Amino acid sequence: MTENTEQTGALATGPRRARPGTEPATAATSWWQSPWAAALAAVVVFNLLYAFPRYLSGDSHQARIPLDPDFPAHYAVLVAHVVLGNISLVTVLLQVLPWIRRHHPAVHRMSGRLYIFAGALPSGVLALVLVPYSAAPSGKTGLAMMAVLWLGTTLLGLRAALQRRFVDHRRWMVYSFALALGTTWGRVLAELMLHVPGFRIDIMTLLDLANWAGWVFNLLVAHWWLERTAPRAARLVR
């Protein structure tokens, strides 16, 4: 997400404080934008091609987690959570692409609405529904905390946008995006740890660590980036 996010915030209405295309060229062509967008695109494509299709088959045996027989709706809720979670990832990608923000602000705003109302909020609620039925003996606390923070940051971002506090909106939505990617990066980090020479850890501890590491790492990176870009972002909405 770049400095002009405030002007094209997901739910901003009425005259914006800066028109698309009026921001300095350097803000739109910073060197880090392409690598970040490429990495995020790779994550989204991976989920769509690898993790997503098995949940569209209707075959509960293809679920990646054990299902609780005492919760008949477990598979249906899981599928809904996965579908809505992938909507979140796709719309996050649309939100951070500089070209869309500069040239198609209406698409940027619409994808922001979809992210909040068709992705983050319902997917976060369903995550909390699923946590008590997880068969994993560990990791539930990390997943529950991530879901609560995802819902909280998204709602705070929505409120800031409605109040036209675009700097605050930008900050909360960056945190929300970081949490949306928490599960994916947690799996990546866990896989990397398994291949570290000399590193030994039991699988239950690894699962628990993965359910914390992904979103905590993402939030730390998001906070660093927000602090680094805050002065330029604030100037754009004065």
Coordinates of C-alpha atoms in Angstrom, one line a residue:
M1 CA 0.0 0.0 0.0
T2 CA 1.4 3.4 -1.0
E3 CA 1.0 7.0 0.1
N4 CA -2.1 7.7 -2.0
T5 CA -4.1 5.0 -0.2
E6 CA -5.8 7.7 1.9
Q7 CA -7.2 9.5 -1.2
T8 CA -8.6 6.3 -2.6
G9 CA -9.6 4.6 0.7
A10 CA -11.9 1.6 0.5
L11 CA -15.0 3.5 1.6
A12 CA -14.1 7.1 1.1
T13 CA -17.0 9.1 -0.3
G14 CA -17.4 12.7 -1.5
P15 CA -14.5 14.9 -2.7
R16 CA -11.1 13.5 -2.0
R17 CA -8.3 15.6 -0.7
A18 CA -6.1 14.7 -3.6
R19 CA -7.0 13.6 -7.1
P20 CA -5.6 10.3 -8.5
G21 CA -2.6 11.1 -10.5
T22 CA -1.6 14.3 -8.6
E23 CA 0.8 12.6 -6.2
P24 CA 4.5 12.9 -7.0
A25 CA 5.8 10.4 -9.6
T26 CA 8.3 9.0 -7.1
A27 CA 5.5 8.0 -4.8
A28 CA 4.0 5.8 -7.6
T29 CA 7.3 4.3 -8.9
S30 CA 9.2 3.5 -5.7
W31 CA 11.5 0.6 -6.1
W32 CA 9.8 -1.6 -3.5
Q33 CA 6.4 -1.6 -5.1
S34 CA 7.0 -4.2 -7.8
P35 CA 8.7 -6.8 -5.4
W36 CA 6.0 -6.5 -2.8
A37 CA 3.2 -6.8 -5.5
A38 CA 4.9 -9.7 -7.1
A39 CA 5.3 -11.6 -3.8
L40 CA 1.7 -11.0 -2.9
A41 CA 0.6 -12.1 -6.3
A42 CA 2.5 -15.3 -5.9
V43 CA 0.8 -16.0 -2.6
V44 CA -2.7 -15.3 -4.0
V45 CA -2.0 -17.5 -7.1
F46 CA -0.7 -20.3 -4.9
N47 CA -3.8 -20.3 -2.7
L48 CA -6.1 -20.1 -5.7
L49 CA -4.4 -23.0 -7.6
Y50 CA -3.3 -25.2 -4.7
A51 CA -5.3 -24.7 -1.5
F52 CA -8.6 -23.4 -2.9
P53 CA -9.8 -26.0 -5.5
R54 CA -10.1 -28.9 -3.1
Y55 CA -12.8 -27.0 -1.1
L56 CA -14.9 -26.5 -4.2
S57 CA -15.2 -30.2 -4.9
G58 CA -17.9 -30.8 -2.3
D59 CA -15.9 -33.8 -1.0
S60 CA -15.3 -33.4 2.7
H61 CA -12.6 -36.0 2.5
Q62 CA -10.4 -33.5 0.7
A63 CA -10.5 -31.1 3.6
R64 CA -7.0 -30.2 4.9
I65 CA -8.0 -30.5 8.5
P66 CA -9.8 -33.2 10.4
L67 CA -13.6 -32.6 10.7
D68 CA -15.5 -33.0 14.0
P69 CA -18.3 -35.5 13.6
D70 CA -20.2 -33.8 16.4
F71 CA -20.4 -30.6 14.3
P72 CA -22.4 -31.5 11.2
A73 CA -21.9 -28.1 9.6
H74 CA -18.1 -28.2 10.1
Y75 CA -17.3 -28.8 6.5
A76 CA -19.8 -26.2 5.2
V77 CA -18.4 -23.5 7.6
L78 CA -14.9 -24.5 6.6
V79 CA -15.6 -24.1 2.9
A80 CA -17.3 -20.7 3.5
H81 CA -14.3 -19.6 5.5
V82 CA -11.8 -20.6 2.8
V83 CA -13.8 -19.0 0.0
L84 CA -14.2 -15.8 1.9
G85 CA -10.6 -15.9 2.9
N86 CA -9.5 -16.2 -0.7
I87 CA -11.8 -13.2 -1.6
S88 CA -9.8 -11.3 1.0
L89 CA -6.5 -12.2 -0.6
V90 CA -7.6 -11.3 -4.1
T91 CA -8.9 -8.0 -3.0
V92 CA -5.8 -7.2 -0.9
L93 CA -3.8 -7.7 -4.1
L94 CA -6.2 -5.3 -6.0
Q95 CA -5.8 -2.8 -3.1
V96 CA -2.0 -2.6 -3.2
L97 CA -1.5 -2.6 -7.0
P98 CA -0.2 1.0 -7.8
W99 CA -1.6 1.0 -11.3
I100 CA -5.1 0.3 -10.2
R101 CA -5.0 3.0 -7.5
R102 CA -3.7 5.6 -9.9
H103 CA -5.8 4.9 -12.9
H104 CA -8.9 3.2 -11.6
P105 CA -9.8 4.6 -8.2
A106 CA -13.4 3.3 -8.5
V107 CA -12.0 -0.2 -8.8
H108 CA -9.8 0.4 -5.8
R109 CA -12.7 1.6 -3.7
M110 CA -15.0 -1.3 -4.8
S111 CA -12.3 -3.9 -4.0
G112 CA -11.9 -2.2 -0.6
R113 CA -15.6 -2.7 0.1
L114 CA -15.4 -6.3 -1.1
Y115 CA -12.4 -6.9 1.1
I116 CA -14.2 -5.7 4.2
F117 CA -17.8 -7.0 3.7
A118 CA -17.2 -10.1 1.6
G119 CA -13.8 -11.1 2.9
A120 CA -12.3 -10.0 6.2
L121 CA -15.4 -9.6 8.4
P122 CA -17.3 -12.7 7.5
S123 CA -14.1 -14.8 7.2
G124 CA -12.9 -13.6 10.6
V125 CA -16.2 -14.4 12.3
L126 CA -16.2 -17.9 10.7
A127 CA -12.6 -18.4 11.9
L128 CA -13.7 -17.9 15.5
V129 CA -16.6 -20.4 14.9
L130 CA -14.1 -23.0 13.7
V131 CA -11.4 -22.6 16.3
P132 CA -13.2 -24.6 19.1
Y133 CA -13.7 -27.5 16.7
S134 CA -10.1 -27.7 15.7
A135 CA -8.6 -31.2 16.2
A136 CA -5.2 -29.8 16.7
P137 CA -4.1 -30.1 20.4
S138 CA -2.2 -26.8 20.1
G139 CA -2.3 -23.6 18.2
K140 CA -5.9 -22.6 18.9
T141 CA -4.9 -19.5 21.0
G142 CA -2.8 -18.1 18.2
L143 CA -5.5 -18.6 15.6
A144 CA -8.2 -17.1 17.8
M145 CA -6.0 -14.1 18.6
M146 CA -5.3 -13.5 14.9
A147 CA -9.0 -13.7 14.0
V148 CA -9.9 -11.2 16.8
L149 CA -7.2 -8.7 15.7
W150 CA -8.2 -9.1 12.0
L151 CA -11.8 -8.2 12.9
G152 CA -10.7 -5.4 15.1
T153 CA -8.3 -3.7 12.7
T154 CA -10.7 -4.0 9.8
L155 CA -13.5 -2.4 11.8
L156 CA -11.2 0.4 13.0
G157 CA -10.2 0.9 9.4
L158 CA -13.8 1.1 8.3
R159 CA -14.7 3.6 11.0
A160 CA -11.7 5.8 10.1
A161 CA -12.8 5.8 6.4
L162 CA -16.3 6.7 7.2
Q163 CA -15.0 9.6 9.4
R164 CA -12.7 10.6 6.5
R165 CA -9.6 10.1 8.7
F166 CA -7.6 8.7 5.9
V167 CA -4.2 8.5 7.6
D168 CA -5.7 6.4 10.3
H169 CA -7.7 4.4 7.7
R170 CA -4.4 3.6 5.9
R171 CA -2.7 2.5 9.1
W172 CA -5.5 0.2 10.2
M173 CA -6.0 -1.4 6.8
V174 CA -2.3 -2.1 6.4
Y175 CA -2.5 -4.0 9.7
S176 CA -5.7 -5.8 8.5
F177 CA -4.0 -6.8 5.3
A178 CA -1.0 -8.1 7.3
L179 CA -3.3 -10.3 9.4
A180 CA -5.2 -11.5 6.3
L181 CA -1.9 -13.0 5.2
G182 CA -1.0 -14.4 8.6
T183 CA -2.0 -18.0 8.0
T184 CA -0.3 -18.3 4.7
W185 CA 3.0 -16.8 6.0
G186 CA 2.8 -19.0 9.1
R187 CA 2.8 -22.1 6.9
V188 CA 5.7 -20.7 4.9
L189 CA 7.7 -20.0 8.0
A190 CA 7.0 -23.4 9.5
E191 CA 8.1 -25.1 6.2
L192 CA 11.3 -23.1 6.2
M193 CA 12.1 -24.0 9.8
L194 CA 11.8 -27.7 9.0
H195 CA 14.6 -27.3 6.5
V196 CA 17.0 -25.3 8.7
P197 CA 20.1 -27.6 9.3
G198 CA 20.4 -28.7 12.9
F199 CA 17.0 -27.3 13.8
R200 CA 14.8 -29.8 15.7
I201 CA 11.3 -29.2 17.0
D202 CA 8.4 -31.5 17.7
I203 CA 5.4 -31.2 15.4
M204 CA 3.0 -29.9 18.0
T205 CA 5.3 -27.1 19.0
L206 CA 5.9 -26.3 15.4
L207 CA 2.1 -26.0 14.7
D208 CA 1.7 -23.7 17.7
L209 CA 4.6 -21.6 16.6
A210 CA 3.3 -21.4 13.0
N211 CA -0.1 -20.1 14.3
W212 CA 1.6 -17.2 16.0
A213 CA 4.7 -16.6 13.9
G214 CA 3.0 -15.7 10.6
W215 CA 0.7 -12.9 11.8
V216 CA 3.1 -11.5 14.4
F217 CA 5.9 -11.3 11.8
N218 CA 3.5 -9.6 9.4
L219 CA 2.4 -7.0 11.9
L220 CA 6.0 -6.2 12.8
V221 CA 6.8 -5.7 9.1
A222 CA 3.6 -3.6 8.6
H223 CA 4.4 -1.4 11.6
W224 CA 8.0 -0.8 10.4
W225 CA 6.7 0.1 6.9
L226 CA 4.0 2.4 8.3
E227 CA 6.5 4.3 10.5
R228 CA 8.9 4.6 7.5
T229 CA 6.3 6.1 5.2
A230 CA 4.2 8.0 7.7
P231 CA 5.6 11.5 7.0
R232 CA 5.1 11.3 3.2
A233 CA 1.6 9.9 3.7
A234 CA 0.6 12.6 6.0
R235 CA 1.7 15.3 3.6
L236 CA -0.6 14.0 0.9
V237 CA -3.8 14.6 2.9
R238 CA -3.1 18.0 4.3

